[in-house]
Tab-separated table of C-alpha atoms and ligand atoms in Angstrom:
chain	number	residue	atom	x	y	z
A	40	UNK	CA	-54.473	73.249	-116.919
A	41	UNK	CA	-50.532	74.395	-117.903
A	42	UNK	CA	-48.380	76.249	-115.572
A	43	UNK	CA	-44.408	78.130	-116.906
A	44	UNK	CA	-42.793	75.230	-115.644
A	45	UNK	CA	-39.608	77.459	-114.592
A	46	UNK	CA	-42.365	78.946	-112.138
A	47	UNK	CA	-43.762	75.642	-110.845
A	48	UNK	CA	-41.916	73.146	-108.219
A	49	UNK	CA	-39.974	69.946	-110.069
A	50	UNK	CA	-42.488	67.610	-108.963
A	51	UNK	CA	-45.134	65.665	-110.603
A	52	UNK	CA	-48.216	67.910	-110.990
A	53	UNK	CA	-51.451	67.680	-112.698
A	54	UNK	CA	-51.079	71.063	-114.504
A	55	UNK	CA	-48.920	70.733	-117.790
A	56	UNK	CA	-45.765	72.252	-118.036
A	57	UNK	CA	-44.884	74.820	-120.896
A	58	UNK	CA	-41.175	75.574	-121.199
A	59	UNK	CA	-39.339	78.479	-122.738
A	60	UNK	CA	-36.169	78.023	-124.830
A	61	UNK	CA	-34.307	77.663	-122.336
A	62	UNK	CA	-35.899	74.447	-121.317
A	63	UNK	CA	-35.694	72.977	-125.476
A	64	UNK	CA	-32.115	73.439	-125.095
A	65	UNK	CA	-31.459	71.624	-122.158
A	66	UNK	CA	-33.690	68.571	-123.849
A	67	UNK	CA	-31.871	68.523	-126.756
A	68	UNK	CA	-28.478	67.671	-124.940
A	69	UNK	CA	-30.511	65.158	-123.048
A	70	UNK	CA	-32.139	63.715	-125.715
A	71	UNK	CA	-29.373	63.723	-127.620
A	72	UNK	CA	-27.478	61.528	-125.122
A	73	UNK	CA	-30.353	58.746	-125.129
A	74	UNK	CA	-30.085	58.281	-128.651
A	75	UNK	CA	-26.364	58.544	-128.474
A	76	UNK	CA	-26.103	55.885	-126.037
A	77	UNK	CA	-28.548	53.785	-128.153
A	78	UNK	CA	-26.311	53.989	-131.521
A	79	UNK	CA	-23.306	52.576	-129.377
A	80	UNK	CA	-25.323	49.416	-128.516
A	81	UNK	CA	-26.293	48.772	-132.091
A	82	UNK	CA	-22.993	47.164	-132.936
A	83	UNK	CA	-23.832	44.718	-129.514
A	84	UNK	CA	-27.461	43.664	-130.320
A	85	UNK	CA	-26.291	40.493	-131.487
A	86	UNK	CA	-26.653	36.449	-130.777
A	87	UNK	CA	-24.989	35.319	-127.042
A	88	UNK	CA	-24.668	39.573	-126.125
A	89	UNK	CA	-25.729	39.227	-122.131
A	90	UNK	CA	-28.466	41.913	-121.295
A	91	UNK	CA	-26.202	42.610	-117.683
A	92	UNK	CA	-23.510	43.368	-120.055
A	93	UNK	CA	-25.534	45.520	-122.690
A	94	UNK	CA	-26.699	47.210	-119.110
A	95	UNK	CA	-23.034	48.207	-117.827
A	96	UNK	CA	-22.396	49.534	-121.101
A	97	UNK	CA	-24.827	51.947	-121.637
A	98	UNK	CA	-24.693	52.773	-117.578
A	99	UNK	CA	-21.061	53.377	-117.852
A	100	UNK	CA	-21.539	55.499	-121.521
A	101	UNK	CA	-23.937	57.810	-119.285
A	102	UNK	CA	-21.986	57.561	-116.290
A	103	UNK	CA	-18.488	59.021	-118.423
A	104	UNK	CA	-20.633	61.737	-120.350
A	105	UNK	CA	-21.554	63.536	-116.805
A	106	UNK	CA	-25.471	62.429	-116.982
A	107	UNK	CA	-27.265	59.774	-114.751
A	108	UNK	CA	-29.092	57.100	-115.881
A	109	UNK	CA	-32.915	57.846	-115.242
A	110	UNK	CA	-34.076	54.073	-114.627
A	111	UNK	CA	-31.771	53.189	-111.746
A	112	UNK	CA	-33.206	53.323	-108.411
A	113	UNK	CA	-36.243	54.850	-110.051
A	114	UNK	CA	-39.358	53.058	-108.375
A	115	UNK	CA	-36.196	50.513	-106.924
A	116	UNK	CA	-35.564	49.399	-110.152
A	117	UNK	CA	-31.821	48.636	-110.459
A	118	UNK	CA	-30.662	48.979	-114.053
A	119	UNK	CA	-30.120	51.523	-116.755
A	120	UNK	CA	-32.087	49.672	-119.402
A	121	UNK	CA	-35.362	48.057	-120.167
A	122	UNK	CA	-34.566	45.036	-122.549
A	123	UNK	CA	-37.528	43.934	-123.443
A	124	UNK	CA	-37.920	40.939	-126.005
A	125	UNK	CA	-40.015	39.151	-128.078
A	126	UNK	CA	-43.777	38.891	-126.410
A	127	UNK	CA	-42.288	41.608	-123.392
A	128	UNK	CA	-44.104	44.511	-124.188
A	129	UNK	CA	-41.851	46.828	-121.804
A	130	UNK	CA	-39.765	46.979	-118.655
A	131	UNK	CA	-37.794	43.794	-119.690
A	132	UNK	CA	-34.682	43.782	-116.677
A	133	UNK	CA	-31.391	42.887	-117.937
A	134	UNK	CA	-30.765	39.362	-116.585
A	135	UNK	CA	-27.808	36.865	-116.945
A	136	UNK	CA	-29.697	36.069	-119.887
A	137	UNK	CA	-28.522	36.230	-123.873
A	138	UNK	CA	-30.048	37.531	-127.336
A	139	UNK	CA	-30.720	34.958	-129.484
A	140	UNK	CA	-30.911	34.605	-132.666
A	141	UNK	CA	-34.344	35.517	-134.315
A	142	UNK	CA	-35.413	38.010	-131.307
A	143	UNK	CA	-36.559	41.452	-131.186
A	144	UNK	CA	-35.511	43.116	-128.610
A	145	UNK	CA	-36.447	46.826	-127.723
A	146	UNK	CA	-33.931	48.939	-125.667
A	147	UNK	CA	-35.385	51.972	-123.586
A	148	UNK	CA	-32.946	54.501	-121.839
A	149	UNK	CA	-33.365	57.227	-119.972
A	150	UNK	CA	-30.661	59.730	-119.059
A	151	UNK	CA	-30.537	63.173	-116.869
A	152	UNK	CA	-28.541	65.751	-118.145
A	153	UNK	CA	-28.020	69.094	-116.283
A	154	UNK	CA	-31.376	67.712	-114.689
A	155	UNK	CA	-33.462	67.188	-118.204
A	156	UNK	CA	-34.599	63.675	-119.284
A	157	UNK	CA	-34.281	62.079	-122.018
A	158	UNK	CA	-35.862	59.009	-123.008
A	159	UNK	CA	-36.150	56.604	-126.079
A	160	UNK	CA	-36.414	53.587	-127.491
A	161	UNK	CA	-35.944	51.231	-130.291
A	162	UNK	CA	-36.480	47.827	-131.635
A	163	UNK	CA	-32.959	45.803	-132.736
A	164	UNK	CA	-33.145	42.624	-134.570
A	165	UNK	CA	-30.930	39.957	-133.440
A	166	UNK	CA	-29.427	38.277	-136.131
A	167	UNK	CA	-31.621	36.614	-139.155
A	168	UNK	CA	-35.470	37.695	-137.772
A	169	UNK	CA	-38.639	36.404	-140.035
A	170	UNK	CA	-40.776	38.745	-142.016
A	171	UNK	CA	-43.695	38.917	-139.689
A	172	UNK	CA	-41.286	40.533	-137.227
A	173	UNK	CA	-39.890	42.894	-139.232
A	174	UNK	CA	-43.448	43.931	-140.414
A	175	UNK	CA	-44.814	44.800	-136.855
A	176	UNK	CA	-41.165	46.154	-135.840
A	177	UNK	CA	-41.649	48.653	-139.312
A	178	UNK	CA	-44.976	49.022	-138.806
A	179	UNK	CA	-44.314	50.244	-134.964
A	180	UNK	CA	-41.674	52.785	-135.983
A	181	UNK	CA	-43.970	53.956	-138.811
A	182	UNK	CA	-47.425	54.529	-136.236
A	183	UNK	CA	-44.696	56.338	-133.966
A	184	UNK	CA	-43.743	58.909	-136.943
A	185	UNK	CA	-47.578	59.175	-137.909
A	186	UNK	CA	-47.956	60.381	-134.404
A	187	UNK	CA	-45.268	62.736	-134.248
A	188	UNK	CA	-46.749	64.628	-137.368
A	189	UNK	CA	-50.238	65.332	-135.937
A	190	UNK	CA	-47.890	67.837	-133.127
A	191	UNK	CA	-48.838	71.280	-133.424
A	192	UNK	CA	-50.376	73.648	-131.309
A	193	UNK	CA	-54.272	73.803	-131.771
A	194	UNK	CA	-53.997	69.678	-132.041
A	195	UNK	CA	-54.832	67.492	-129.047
A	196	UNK	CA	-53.532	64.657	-127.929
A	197	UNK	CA	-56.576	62.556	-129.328
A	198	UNK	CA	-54.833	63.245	-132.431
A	199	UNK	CA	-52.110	61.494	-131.806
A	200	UNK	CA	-53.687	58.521	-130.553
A	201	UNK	CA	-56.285	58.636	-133.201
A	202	UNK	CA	-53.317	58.744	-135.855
A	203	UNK	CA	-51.280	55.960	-133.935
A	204	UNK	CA	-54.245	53.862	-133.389
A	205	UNK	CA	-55.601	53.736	-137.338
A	206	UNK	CA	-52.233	53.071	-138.858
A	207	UNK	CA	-51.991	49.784	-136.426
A	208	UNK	CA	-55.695	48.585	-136.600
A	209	UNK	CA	-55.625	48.896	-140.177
A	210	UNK	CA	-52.582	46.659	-140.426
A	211	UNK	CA	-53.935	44.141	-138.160
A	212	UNK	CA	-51.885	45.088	-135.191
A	213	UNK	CA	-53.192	45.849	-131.731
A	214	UNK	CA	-52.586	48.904	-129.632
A	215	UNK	CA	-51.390	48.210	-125.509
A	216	UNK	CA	-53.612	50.215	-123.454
A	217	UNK	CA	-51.886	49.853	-120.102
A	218	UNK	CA	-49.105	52.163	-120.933
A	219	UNK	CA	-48.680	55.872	-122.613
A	220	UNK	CA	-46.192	58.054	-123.275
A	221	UNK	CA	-45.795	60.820	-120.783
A	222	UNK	CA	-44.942	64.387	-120.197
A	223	UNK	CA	-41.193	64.594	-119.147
A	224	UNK	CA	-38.791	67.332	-118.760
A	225	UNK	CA	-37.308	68.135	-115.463
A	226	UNK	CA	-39.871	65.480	-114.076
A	227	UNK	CA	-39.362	61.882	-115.749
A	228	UNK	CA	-42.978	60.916	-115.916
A	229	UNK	CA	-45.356	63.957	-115.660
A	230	UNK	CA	-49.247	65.143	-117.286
A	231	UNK	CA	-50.187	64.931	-119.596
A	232	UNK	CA	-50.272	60.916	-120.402
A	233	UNK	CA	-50.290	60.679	-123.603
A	234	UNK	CA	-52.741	57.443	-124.845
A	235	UNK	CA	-51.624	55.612	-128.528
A	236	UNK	CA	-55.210	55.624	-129.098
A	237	UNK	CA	-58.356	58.097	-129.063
A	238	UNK	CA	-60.112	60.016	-131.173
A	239	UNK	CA	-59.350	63.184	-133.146
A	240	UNK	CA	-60.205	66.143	-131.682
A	241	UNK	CA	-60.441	65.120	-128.469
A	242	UNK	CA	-58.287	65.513	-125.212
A	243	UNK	CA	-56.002	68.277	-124.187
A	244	UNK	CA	-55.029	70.942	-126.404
A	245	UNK	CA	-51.556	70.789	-127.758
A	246	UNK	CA	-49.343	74.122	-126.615
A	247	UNK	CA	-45.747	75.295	-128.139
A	248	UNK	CA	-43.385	74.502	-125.030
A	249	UNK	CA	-44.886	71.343	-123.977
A	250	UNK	CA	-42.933	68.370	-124.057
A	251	UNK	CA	-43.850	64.241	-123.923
A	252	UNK	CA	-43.138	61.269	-124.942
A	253	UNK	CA	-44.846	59.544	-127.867
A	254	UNK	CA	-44.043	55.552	-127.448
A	255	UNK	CA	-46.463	53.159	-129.078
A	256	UNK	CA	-46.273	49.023	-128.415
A	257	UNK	CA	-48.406	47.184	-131.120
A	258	UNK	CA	-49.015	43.580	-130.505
A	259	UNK	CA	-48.905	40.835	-133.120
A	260	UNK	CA	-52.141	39.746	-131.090
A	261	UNK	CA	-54.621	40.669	-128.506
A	262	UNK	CA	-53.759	43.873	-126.429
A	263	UNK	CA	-53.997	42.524	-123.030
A	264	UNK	CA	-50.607	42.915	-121.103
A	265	UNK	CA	-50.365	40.931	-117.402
A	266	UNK	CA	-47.061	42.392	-115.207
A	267	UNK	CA	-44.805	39.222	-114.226
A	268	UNK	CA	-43.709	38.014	-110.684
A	269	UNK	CA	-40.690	40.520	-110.573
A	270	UNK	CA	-43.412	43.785	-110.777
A	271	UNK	CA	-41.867	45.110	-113.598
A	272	UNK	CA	-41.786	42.690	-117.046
A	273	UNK	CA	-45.116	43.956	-118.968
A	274	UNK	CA	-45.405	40.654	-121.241
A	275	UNK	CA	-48.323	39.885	-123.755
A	276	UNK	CA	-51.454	37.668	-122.031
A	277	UNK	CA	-51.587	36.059	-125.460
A	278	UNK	CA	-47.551	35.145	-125.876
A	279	UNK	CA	-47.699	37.313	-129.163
A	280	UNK	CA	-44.709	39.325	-130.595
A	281	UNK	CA	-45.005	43.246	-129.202
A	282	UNK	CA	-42.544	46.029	-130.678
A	283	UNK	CA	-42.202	49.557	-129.499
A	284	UNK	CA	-40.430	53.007	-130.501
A	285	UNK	CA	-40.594	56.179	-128.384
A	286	UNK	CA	-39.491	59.481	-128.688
A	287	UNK	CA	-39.176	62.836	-126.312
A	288	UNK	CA	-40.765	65.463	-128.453
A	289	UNK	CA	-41.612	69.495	-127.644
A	290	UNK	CA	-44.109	71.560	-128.989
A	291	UNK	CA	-42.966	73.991	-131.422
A	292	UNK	CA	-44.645	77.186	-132.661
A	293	UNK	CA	-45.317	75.473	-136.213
A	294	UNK	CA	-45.299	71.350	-135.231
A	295	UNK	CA	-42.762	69.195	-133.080
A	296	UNK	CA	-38.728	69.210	-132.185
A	297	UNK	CA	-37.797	65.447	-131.726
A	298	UNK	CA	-35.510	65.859	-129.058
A	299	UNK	CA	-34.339	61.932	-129.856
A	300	UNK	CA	-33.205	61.796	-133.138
A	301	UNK	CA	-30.371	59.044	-133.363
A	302	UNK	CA	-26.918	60.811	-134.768
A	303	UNK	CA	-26.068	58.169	-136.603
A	304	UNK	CA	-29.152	57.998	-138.378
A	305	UNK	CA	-30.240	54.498	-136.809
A	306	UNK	CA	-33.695	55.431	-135.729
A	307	UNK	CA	-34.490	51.691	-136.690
A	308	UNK	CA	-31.270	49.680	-136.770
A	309	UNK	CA	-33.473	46.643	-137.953
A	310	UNK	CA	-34.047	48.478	-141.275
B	1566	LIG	N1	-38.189	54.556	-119.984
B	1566	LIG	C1	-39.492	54.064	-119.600
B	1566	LIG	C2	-40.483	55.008	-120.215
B	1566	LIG	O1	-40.525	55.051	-121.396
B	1566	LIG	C3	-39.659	53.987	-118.128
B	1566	LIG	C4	-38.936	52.879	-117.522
B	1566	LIG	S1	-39.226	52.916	-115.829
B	1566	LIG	C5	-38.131	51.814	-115.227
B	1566	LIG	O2	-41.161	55.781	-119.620
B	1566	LIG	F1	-38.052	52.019	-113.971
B	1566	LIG	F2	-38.553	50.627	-115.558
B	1566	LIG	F3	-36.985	51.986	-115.785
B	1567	LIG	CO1	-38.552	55.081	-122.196
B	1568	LIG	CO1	-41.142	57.113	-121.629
């Protein structure tokens, strides 16, 4: 069920991975980075930005601070980002295409440092957006905090979900099922996955060392995602507005380290 992970291969594996301090170190610098890379697009998030260009930005911000972006090449996808907007629920590719005003438009990185990943995301409001948007966008960063604070060894992962899942449902949002946050470390997408719904109680047992993702989308409407023509843009089946925050957390002897915390304090630059 876990394994030291500095005594198992870097590879995908199906035990899950419990990392000594060492290992928390080497996330923070990575994590850090993400969300450093993040706060320097906040100032671009804005009406006619081109997602190409918001792309080369954060490739070349990696790039000069001696990490690699994650995302490129990864599965043969060819950017740094995922700019995902409006009803995209995730995996929007940077296009020739421009913000406009009235979108929400999440931004996901992923960067390697000294061979640790770290990956986040956020939701950025592009110019003037209506209420309703900024409700699910708040709401989304607020089920994504509720999750965080059910970490602690002796938890489970059905905790999290439970947690996640209840704040949404009782605001009248749905919770995507096709995608969970993931373990991550020296591997970008490792066990456990982590679901943004369950039941408390249930699932694996939470362990100090382990480290995952938490990064709940909650749809305006119906759940149901379909995967467009490119094989990557994860768009609502119902057209409805979908938001999404994510974090790289570890397991700490008393709760959770958020490995992702933005520097400039912009953990939601629509707020
Ligand atoms: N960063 C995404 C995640 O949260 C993964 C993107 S995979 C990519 O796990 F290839 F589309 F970049
Ligand atoms: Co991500
Ligand atoms: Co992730």
């Amino acid at each position: 069920m876990y394994s030291q992970a500095d005594q198992t291969p870097v590879e995908r594996s199906n035990t899950i991975k419990l990392h000594d301090e060492a290992a928390f170190a080497g996330m923070r610098a990575a994590g850090k980075l993400a969300a450093e890379c993040l706060d320097m697009l906040v100032p671009h998030m804005v009406p006619g930005a081109i997602t190409d260009d918001l792309d080369k930005m954060a490739r070349e911000f990696v790039l000069d601070h001696g990490a690699l972006p994650a995302c490129l090449f990864y599965r043969g996808y060819t950017k740094t980002l995922c700019i995902s907007t409006n009803h995209v629920v995730c995996h929007g590719i940077p296009s020739p295409k421009t913000l406009k005003t009235g979108d929400i438009a999440n931004v996901d990185v992923t960067v390697i440092v000294d061979g640790w990943h770290g990956d986040t995301s956020r939701m950025f409001a592009i110019g003037e957006i209506k209420r309703r948007a900024q409700l699910l966008i708040d709401t989304t960063y607020e089920a994504l905090m509720i999750g965080i604070k059910e970490v602690k060894p002796g938890a489970t992962l059905g905790c999290i979900g439970a947690a996640i899942q209840e704040y949404a449902e009782a605001r009248r949002y749905s919770v995507v099922r096709d995608f969970c946050g993931h373990g991550l470390g020296r591997v970008f997408h490792d066990a456990p996955n982590v679901l943004h719904y369950g039941n408390k109680g249930e699932g694996t047992e939470l362990r100090e060392g382990m480290f995952f993702t938490i990064e709940p989308m909650l749809n305006f409407g119906k759940p149901s995602v379909k995967i467009l023509s490119d094989g990557w843009t994860a768009v609502t089946r119902d057209k409805s507005l979908s938001a999404q925050f994510e974090h790289s957390i570890g397991v700490t002897a008393t709760g959770a380290e958020i490995f992702t915390l933005s520097p400039a304090g912009l953990h939601n630059p629509t707020a």
